[in-house]
CSV table of C-alpha atoms in Angstrom, one decimal:
chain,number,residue,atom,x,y,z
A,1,UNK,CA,102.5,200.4,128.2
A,2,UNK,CA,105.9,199.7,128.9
A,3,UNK,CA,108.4,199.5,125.5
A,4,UNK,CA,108.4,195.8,124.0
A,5,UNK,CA,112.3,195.5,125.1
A,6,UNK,CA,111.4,195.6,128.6
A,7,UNK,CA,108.5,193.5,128.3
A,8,UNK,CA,110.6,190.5,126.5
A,9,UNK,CA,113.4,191.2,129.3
A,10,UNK,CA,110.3,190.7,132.2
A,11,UNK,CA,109.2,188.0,130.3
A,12,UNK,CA,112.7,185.7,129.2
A,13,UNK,CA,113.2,183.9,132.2
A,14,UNK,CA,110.1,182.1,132.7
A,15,UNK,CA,109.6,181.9,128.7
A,16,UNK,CA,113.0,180.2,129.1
A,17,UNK,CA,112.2,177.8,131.4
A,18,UNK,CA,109.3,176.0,129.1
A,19,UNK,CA,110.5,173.3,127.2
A,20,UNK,CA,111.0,173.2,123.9
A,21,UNK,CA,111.7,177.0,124.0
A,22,UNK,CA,114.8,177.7,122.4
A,23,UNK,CA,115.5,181.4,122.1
A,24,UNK,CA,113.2,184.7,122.9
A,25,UNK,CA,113.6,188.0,120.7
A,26,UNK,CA,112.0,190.6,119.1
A,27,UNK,CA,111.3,190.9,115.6
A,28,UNK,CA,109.5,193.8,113.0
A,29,UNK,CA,107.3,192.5,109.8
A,30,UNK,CA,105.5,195.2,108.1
A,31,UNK,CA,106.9,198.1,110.7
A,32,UNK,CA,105.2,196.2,113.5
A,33,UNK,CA,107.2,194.8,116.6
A,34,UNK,CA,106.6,191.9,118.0
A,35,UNK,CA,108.2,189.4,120.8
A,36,UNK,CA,109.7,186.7,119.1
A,37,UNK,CA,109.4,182.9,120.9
A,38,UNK,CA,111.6,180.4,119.0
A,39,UNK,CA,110.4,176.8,119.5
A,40,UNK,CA,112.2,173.6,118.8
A,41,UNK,CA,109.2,172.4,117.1
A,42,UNK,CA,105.5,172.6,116.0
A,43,UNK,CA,103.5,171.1,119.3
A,44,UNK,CA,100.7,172.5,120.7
A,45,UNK,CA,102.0,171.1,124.1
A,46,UNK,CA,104.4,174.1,123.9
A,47,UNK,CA,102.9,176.2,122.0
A,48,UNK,CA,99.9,176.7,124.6
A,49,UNK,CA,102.0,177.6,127.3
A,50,UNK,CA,103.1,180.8,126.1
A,51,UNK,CA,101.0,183.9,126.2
A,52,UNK,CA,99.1,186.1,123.2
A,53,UNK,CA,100.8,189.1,124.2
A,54,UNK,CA,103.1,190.2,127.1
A,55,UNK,CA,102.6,193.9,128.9
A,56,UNK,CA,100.2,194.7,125.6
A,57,UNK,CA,103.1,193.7,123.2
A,58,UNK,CA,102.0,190.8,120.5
A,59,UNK,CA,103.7,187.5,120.9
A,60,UNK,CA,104.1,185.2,118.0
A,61,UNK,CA,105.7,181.5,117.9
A,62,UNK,CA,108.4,180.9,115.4
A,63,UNK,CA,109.5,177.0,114.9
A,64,UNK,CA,113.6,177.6,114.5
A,65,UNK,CA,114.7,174.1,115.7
A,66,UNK,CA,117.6,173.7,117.9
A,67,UNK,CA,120.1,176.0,117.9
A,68,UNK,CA,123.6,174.7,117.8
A,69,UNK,CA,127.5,176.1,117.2
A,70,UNK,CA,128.6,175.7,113.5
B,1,UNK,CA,129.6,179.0,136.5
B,2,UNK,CA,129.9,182.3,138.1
B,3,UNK,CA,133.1,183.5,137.0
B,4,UNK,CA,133.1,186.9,134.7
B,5,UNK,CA,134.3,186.7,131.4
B,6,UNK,CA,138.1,186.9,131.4
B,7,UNK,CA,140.8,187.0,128.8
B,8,UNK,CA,143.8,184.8,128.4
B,9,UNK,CA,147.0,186.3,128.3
B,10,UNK,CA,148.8,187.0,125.0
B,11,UNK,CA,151.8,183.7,125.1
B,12,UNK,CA,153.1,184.1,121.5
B,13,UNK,CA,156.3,184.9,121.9
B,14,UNK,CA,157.1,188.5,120.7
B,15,UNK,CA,159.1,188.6,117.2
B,16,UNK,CA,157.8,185.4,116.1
B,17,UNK,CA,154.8,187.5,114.2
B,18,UNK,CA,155.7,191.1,112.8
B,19,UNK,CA,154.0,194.5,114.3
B,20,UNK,CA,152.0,196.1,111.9
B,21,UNK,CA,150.4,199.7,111.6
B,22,UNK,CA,147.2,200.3,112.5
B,23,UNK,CA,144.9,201.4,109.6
B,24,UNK,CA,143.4,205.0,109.3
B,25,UNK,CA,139.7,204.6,109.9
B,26,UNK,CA,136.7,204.8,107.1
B,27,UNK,CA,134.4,207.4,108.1
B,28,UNK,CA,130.8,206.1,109.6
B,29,UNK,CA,128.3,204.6,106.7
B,30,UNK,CA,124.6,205.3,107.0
B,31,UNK,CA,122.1,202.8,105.5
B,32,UNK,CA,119.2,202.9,104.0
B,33,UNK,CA,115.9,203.3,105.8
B,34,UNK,CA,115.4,199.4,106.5
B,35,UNK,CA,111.9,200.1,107.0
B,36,UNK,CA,111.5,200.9,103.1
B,37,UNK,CA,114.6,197.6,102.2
B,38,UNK,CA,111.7,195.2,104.2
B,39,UNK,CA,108.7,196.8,101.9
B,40,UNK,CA,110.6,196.8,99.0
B,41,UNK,CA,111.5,193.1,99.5
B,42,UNK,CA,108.1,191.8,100.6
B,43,UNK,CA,106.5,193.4,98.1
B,44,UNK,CA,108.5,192.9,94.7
B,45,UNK,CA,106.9,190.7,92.4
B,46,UNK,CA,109.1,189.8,89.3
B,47,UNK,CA,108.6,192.3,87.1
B,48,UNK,CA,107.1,191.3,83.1
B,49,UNK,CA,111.0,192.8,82.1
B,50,UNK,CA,112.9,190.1,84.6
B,51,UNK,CA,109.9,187.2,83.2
B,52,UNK,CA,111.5,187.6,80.4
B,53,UNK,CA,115.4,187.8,80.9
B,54,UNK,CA,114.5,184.9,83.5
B,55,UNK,CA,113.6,183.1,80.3
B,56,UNK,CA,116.3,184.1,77.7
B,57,UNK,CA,118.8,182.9,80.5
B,58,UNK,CA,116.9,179.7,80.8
B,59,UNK,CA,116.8,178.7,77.0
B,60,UNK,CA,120.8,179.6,76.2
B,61,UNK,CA,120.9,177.6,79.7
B,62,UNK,CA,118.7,175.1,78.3
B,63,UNK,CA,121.1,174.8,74.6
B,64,UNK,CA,124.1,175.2,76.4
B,65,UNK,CA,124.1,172.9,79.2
B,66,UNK,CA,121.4,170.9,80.4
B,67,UNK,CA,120.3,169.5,76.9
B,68,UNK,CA,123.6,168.9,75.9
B,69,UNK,CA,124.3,165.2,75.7
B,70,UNK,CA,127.1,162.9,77.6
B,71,UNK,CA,128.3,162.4,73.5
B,72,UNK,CA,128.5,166.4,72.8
B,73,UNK,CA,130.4,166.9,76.0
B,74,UNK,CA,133.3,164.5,75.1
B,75,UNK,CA,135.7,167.1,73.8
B,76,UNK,CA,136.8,165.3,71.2
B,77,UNK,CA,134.7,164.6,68.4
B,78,UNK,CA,136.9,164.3,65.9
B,79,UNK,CA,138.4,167.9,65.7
B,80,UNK,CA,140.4,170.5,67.4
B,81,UNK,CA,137.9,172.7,68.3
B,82,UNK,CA,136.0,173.9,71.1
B,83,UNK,CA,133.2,172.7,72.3
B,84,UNK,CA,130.6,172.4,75.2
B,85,UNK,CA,133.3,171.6,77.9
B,86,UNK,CA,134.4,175.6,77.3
B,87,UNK,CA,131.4,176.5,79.1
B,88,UNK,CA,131.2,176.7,82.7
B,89,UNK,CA,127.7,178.1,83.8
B,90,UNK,CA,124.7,180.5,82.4
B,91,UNK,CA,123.2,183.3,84.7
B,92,UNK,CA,121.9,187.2,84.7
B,93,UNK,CA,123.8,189.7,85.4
B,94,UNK,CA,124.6,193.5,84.3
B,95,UNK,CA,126.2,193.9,80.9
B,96,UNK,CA,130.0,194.8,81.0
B,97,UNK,CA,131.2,197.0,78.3
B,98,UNK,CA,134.8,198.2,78.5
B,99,UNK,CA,134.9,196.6,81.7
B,100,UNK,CA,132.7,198.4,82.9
B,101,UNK,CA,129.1,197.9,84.5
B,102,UNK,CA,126.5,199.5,82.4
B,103,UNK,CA,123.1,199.0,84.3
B,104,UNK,CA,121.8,196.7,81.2
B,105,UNK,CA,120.8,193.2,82.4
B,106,UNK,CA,122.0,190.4,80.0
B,107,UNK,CA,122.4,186.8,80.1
B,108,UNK,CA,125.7,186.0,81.0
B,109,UNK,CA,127.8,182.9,79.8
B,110,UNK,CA,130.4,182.0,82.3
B,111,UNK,CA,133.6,179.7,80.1
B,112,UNK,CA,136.8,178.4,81.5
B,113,UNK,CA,138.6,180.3,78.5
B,114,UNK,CA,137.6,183.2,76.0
B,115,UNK,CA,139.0,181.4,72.9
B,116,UNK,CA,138.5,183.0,69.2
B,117,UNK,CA,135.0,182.4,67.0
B,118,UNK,CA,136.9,179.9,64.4
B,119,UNK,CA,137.9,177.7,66.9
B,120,UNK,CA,134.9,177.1,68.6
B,121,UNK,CA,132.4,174.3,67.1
B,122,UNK,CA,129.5,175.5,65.7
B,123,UNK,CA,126.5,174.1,68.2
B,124,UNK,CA,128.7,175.7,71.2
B,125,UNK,CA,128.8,178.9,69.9
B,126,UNK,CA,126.7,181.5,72.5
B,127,UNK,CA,125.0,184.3,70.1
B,128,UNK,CA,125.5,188.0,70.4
B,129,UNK,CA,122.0,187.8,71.8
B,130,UNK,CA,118.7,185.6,72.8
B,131,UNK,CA,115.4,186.4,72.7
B,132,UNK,CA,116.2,190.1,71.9
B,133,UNK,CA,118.1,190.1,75.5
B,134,UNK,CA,121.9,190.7,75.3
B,135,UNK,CA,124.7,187.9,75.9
B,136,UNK,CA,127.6,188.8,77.6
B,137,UNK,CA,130.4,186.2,77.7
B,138,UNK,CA,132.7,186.2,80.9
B,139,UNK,CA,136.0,184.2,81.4
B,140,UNK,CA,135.6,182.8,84.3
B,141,UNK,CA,137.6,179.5,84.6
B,142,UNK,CA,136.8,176.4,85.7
B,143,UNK,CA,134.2,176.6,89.0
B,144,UNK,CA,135.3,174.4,91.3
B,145,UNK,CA,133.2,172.6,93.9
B,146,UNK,CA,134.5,173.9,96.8
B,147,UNK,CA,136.8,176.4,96.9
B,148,UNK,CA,136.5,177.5,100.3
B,149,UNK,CA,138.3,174.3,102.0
B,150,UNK,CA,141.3,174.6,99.7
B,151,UNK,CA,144.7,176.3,101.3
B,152,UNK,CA,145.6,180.1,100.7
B,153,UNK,CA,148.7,181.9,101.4
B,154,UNK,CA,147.3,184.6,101.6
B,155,UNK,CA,144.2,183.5,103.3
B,156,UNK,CA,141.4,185.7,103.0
B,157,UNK,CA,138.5,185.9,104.9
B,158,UNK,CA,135.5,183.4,104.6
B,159,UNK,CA,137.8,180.2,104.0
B,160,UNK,CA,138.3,177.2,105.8
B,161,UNK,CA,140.4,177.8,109.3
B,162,UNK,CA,140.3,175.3,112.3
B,163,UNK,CA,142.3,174.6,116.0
B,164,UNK,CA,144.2,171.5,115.4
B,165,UNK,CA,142.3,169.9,117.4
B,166,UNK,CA,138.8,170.5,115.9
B,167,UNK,CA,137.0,170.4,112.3
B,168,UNK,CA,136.9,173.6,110.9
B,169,UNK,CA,135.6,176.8,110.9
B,170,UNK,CA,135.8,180.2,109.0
B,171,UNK,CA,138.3,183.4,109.4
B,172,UNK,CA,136.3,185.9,110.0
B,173,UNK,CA,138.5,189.0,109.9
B,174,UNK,CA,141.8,190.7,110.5
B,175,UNK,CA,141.7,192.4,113.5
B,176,UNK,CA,144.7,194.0,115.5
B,177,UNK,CA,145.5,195.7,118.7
B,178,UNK,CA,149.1,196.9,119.9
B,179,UNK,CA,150.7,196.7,116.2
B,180,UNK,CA,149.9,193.0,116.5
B,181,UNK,CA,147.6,191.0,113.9
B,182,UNK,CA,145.2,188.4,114.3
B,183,UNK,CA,142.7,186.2,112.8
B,184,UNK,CA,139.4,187.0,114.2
B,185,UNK,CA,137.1,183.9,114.5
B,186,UNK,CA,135.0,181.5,116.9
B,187,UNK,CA,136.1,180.7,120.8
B,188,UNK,CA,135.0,177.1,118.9
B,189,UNK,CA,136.8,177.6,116.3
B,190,UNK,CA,140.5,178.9,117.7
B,191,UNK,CA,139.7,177.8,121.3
B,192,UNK,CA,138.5,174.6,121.2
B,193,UNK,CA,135.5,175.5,123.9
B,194,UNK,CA,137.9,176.8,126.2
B,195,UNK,CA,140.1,173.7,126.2
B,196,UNK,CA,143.0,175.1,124.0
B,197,UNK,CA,146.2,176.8,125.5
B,198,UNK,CA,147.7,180.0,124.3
B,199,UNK,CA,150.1,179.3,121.8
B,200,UNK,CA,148.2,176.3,120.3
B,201,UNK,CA,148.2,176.2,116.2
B,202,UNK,CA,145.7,177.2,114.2
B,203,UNK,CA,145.7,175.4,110.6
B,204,UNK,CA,144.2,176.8,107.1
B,205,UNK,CA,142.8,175.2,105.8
B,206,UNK,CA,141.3,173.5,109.4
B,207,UNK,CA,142.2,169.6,109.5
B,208,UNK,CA,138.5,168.2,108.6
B,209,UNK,CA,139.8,169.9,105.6
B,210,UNK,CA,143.4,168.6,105.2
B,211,UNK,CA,145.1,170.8,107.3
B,212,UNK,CA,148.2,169.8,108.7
B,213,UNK,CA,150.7,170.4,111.6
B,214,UNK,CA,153.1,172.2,111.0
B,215,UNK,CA,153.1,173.1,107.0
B,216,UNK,CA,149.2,174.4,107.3
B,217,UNK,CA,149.6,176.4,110.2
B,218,UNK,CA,148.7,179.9,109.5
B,219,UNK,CA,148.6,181.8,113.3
B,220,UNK,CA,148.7,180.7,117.3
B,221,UNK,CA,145.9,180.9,119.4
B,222,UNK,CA,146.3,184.5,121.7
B,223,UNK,CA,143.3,185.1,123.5
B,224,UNK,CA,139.6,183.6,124.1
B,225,UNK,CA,136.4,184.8,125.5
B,226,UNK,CA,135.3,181.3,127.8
B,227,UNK,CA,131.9,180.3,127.1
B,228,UNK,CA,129.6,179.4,129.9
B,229,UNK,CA,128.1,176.4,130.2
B,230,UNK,CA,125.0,176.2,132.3
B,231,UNK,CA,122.9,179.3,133.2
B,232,UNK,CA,125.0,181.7,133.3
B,233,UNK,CA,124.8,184.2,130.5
B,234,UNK,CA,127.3,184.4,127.4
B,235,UNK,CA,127.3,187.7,124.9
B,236,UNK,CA,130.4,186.5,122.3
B,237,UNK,CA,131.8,183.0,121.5
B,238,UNK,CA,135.2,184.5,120.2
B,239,UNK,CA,138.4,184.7,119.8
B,240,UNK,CA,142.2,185.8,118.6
B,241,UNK,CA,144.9,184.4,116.7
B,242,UNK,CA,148.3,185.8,116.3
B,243,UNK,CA,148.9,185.8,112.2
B,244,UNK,CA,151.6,187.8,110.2
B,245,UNK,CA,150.9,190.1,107.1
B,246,UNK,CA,152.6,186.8,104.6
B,247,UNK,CA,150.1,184.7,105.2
B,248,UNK,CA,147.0,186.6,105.7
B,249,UNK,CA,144.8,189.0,103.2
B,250,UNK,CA,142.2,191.9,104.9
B,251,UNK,CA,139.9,191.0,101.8
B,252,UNK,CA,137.1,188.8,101.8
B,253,UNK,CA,136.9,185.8,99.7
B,254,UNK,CA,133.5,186.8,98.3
B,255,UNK,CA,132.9,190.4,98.4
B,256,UNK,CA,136.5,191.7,98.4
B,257,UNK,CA,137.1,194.7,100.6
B,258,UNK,CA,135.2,195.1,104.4
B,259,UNK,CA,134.5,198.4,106.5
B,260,UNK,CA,136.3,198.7,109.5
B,261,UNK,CA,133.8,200.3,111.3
B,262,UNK,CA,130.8,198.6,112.5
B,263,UNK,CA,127.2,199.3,112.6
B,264,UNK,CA,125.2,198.4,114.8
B,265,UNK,CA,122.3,195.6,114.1
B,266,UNK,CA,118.9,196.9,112.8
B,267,UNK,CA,116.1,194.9,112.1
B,268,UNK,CA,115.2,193.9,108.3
B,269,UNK,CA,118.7,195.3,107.6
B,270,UNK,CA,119.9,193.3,104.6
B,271,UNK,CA,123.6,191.4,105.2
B,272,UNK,CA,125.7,189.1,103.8
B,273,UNK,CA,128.6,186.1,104.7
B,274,UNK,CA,131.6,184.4,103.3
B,275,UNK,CA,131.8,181.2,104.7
B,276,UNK,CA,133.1,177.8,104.6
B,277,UNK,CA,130.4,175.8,103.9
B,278,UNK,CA,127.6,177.9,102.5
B,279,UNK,CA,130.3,180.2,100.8
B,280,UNK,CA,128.9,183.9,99.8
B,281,UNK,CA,124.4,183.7,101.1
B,282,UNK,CA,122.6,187.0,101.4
B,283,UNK,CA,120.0,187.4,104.4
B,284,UNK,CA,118.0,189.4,106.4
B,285,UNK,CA,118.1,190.0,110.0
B,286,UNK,CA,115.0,189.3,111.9
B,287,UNK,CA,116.1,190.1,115.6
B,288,UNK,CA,118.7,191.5,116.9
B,289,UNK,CA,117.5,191.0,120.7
B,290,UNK,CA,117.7,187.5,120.9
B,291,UNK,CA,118.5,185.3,124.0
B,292,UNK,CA,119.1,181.7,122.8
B,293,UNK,CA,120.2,178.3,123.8
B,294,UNK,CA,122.9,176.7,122.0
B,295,UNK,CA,124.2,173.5,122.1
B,296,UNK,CA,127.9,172.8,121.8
B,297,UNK,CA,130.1,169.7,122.1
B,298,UNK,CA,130.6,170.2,125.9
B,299,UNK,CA,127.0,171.4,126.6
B,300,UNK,CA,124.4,173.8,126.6
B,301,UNK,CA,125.1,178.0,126.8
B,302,UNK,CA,122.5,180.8,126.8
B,303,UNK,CA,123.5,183.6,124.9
B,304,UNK,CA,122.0,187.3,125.1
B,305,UNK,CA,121.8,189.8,122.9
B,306,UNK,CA,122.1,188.1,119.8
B,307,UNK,CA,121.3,189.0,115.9
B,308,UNK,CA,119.3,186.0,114.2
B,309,UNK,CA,119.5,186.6,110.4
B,310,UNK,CA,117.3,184.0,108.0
B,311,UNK,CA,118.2,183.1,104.3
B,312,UNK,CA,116.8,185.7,101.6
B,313,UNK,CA,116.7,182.7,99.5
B,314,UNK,CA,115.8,178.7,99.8
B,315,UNK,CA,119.1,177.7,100.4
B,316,UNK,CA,120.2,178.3,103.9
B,317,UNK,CA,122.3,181.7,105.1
B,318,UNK,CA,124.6,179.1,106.7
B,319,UNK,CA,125.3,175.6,108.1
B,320,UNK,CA,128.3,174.0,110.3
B,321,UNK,CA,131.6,174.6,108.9
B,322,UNK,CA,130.7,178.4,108.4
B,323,UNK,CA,131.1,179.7,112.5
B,324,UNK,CA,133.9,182.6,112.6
B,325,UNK,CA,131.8,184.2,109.5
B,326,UNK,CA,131.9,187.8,109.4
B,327,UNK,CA,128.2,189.4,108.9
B,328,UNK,CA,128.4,192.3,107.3
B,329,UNK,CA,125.9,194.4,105.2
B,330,UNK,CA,124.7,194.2,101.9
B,331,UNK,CA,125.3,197.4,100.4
B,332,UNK,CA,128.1,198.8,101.9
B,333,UNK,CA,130.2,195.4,103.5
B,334,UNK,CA,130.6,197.0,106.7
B,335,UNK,CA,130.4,195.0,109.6
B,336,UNK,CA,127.4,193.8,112.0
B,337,UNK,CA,128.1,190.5,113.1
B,338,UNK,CA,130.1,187.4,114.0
B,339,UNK,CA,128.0,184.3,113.1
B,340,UNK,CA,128.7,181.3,115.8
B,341,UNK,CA,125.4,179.2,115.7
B,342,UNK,CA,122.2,178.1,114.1
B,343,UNK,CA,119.4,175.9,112.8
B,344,UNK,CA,118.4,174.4,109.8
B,345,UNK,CA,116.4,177.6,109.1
B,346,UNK,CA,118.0,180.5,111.4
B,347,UNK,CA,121.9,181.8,112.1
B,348,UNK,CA,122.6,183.6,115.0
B,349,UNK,CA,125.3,186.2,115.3
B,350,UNK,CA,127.3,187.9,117.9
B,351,UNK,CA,127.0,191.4,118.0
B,352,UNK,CA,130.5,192.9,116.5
B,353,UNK,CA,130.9,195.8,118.3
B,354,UNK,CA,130.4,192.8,122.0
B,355,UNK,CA,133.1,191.0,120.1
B,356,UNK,CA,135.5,194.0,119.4
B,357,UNK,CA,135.3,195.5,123.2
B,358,UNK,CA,135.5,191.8,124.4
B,359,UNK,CA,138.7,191.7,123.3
B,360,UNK,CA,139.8,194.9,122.8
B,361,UNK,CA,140.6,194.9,119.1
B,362,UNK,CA,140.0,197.0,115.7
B,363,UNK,CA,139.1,195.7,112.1
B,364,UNK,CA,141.3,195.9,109.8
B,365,UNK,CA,140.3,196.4,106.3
């Protein structure tokens, strides 16, 4: 399995280029990584574009909203 | 656009700000584990001793100001003496004896002025203690709505700053490079999105805030990283000012003293912001891989490599008004972060030690 960094890099682009996608990271809850999608919004249109997991890594959705400069 | 990030040249004229000294450095800080921060915060419940300071503070809260009527408030009722307009907020914090912290909690009793026992009225007096839980009285003045737009000479970090051309920002540090000093903020903020020429003022407070040309100018804009608009990929939004020693303070206008040496981001690290809007919020950061969109006035730019930090509380870690915002930890108030963007719900952050070799500057603390 390759490490979850290189999987989300693999993976950006295209994650990037579904709309409504605003952002892709990596996050840790409970000492367990995972690739982070941010979404503009709660929609399953978007939602079930984007895979369970990427190169064995879990995926999970995480409704941020637009990001904008303060 | 396919040009590689590039720095303006440096067009304040020489002697118009001071040289200054460059600052010994503080030796490296090592956090906590983070891994045992995260399980300590998801997992603490409020404990049956903070149940019941929680509601001591909320009964002297309760007698002190939200009961008390419109009538009771009006100073004058007749006499001299002090009443309910003395006090200026209830809340929990560690008892201070000697001026000293000593590790008890107590409610505390924030009033504008410590005045003596006889010449306070009766019904306003606060009691030595409530519900068995200590009562500490602090002077604190009057709290003021928002003290982060007003002007300071000097200007510390985490107050209002702007171009004269935009809204306003936040100052996010003192940084320096070749003797010379500089305000350390937003491309956004000090740059205008790349529209600004060297040279340009920069106001405190920034003009959405009253800031004027020329009596509120506090530096001139030296050097900015351009943002790219389009697809190709940013790492900072930032950017320099030239500033002098007068009118500028290395402190922070809510935690005081900063590190100059930055850490690097960690996940579930626990940080912390002074900033314009949202003044002093505590959060967490979530990601610090993050490649994001962001929309600006003159369109859309992807960053990489970014922190995303969320509130450790209901009220947002930051809102518009608050880019240029130093992210710094918890604990120790070193350095992670320069916060540029957001949502309702997450703040995303420049990685400091991007911003530093981006423009080739130190902290100074």
């Amino acid at each position: 399995m390759i490490p979850i960094k290189q999987a989300k890099e693999k993976a950006e682009d295209q994650l990037m280029q579904i709309d409504g996608v605003e952002g892709v990271g990596i996050s840790k809850e409970r000492k367990k990584k995972a690739i982070i999608v941010y979404v503009s919004q709660t929609d399953t249109t978007i939602s079930e574009k984007i895979p369970k997991e990427i190169e064995g890594h879990p995926v999970k959705i995480e409704v941020s909203g637009k990001f904008k400069a303060l | 656009m396919a040009k590689k990030n590039e720095r303006k040249s440096d067009a304040v004229p020489d002697g118009e700000f001071e040289d200054i000294d460059l600052p010994t450095s503080l030796p490296e800080t090592e956090e906590k584990d983070f891994d045992d921060i995260e399980e300590e915060f998801i997992a603490k419940g409020v404990e049956p001793d903070a149940k019941k300071l929680l509601a001591a503070k909320e009964t002297l809260e309760a007698r002190l100001i939200l009961n008390v009527t419109e009538k009771a408030m009006a100073a004058d009722s007749g006499t001299d003496l002090h009443g309910f307009e003395n006090i200026a907020g209830v809340g929990i914090s560690e008892k201070i004896t000697n001026g000293r912290e000593t590790g008890i909690p107590c409610v505390t009793v924030y009033v504008i002025s410590k005045v003596p026992k006889d010449e306070i009225e009766a019904q306003a007096l606060v009691p030595k203690e409530i519900q068995g839980i200590p009562v500490d009285v602090i002077e604190s003045g009057e709290f003021r709505a928002f003290p982060f737009v007003g002007r300071y000479r000097p200007a510390p970090g985490g107050v209002s700053l702007g171009h004269y051309k935009i809204t306003a920002g936040t100052i996010g540090c003192l940084v320096t490079k070749q003797k010379k000093l500089f305000i350390l903020s937003n491309n956004h903020v000090l740059a205008n999105e790349n529209i600004a020429k060297p040279g340009d003022p920069v106001l405190q407070p920034g003009p959405y805030d009253g800031g004027k040309v020329p009596k509120d100018v506090i530096a001139k804009l030296s050097e900015f990283v351009p943002i790219k608009f389009g697809g190709a990929v940013n790492t900072v939004d930032c950017a320099i000012a030239q500033t002098s020693t007068r009118l500028v303070s290395p402190h922070n206008k809510c935690f005081g003293h900063i590190g100059n040496d930055p850490v690097a981001c960690r996940l579930n690290m626990l940080v912390k912001k002074g900033g314009r809007t949202t003044q002093c919020t505590q959060g967490r950061i979530t990601d610090c891989n993050a490649t994001v969109n962001v929309g600006y006035d003159a369109g859309t730019a992807v960053f990489k490599d970014q922190i995303i930090v969320r509130s450790l509380t209901a009220t947002p870690f930051s809102k518009g008004g608050d880019s240029g915002s130093l992210i710094m930890t918890r604990t120790r108030n070193v350095p992670v972060g320069l916060l540029f963007a957001g949502s309702d719900s997450h703040t995303i952050a420049n990685k400091i030690g991007n911003v530093l070799s981006a423009l080739h500057v130190k902290i100074v603390s």
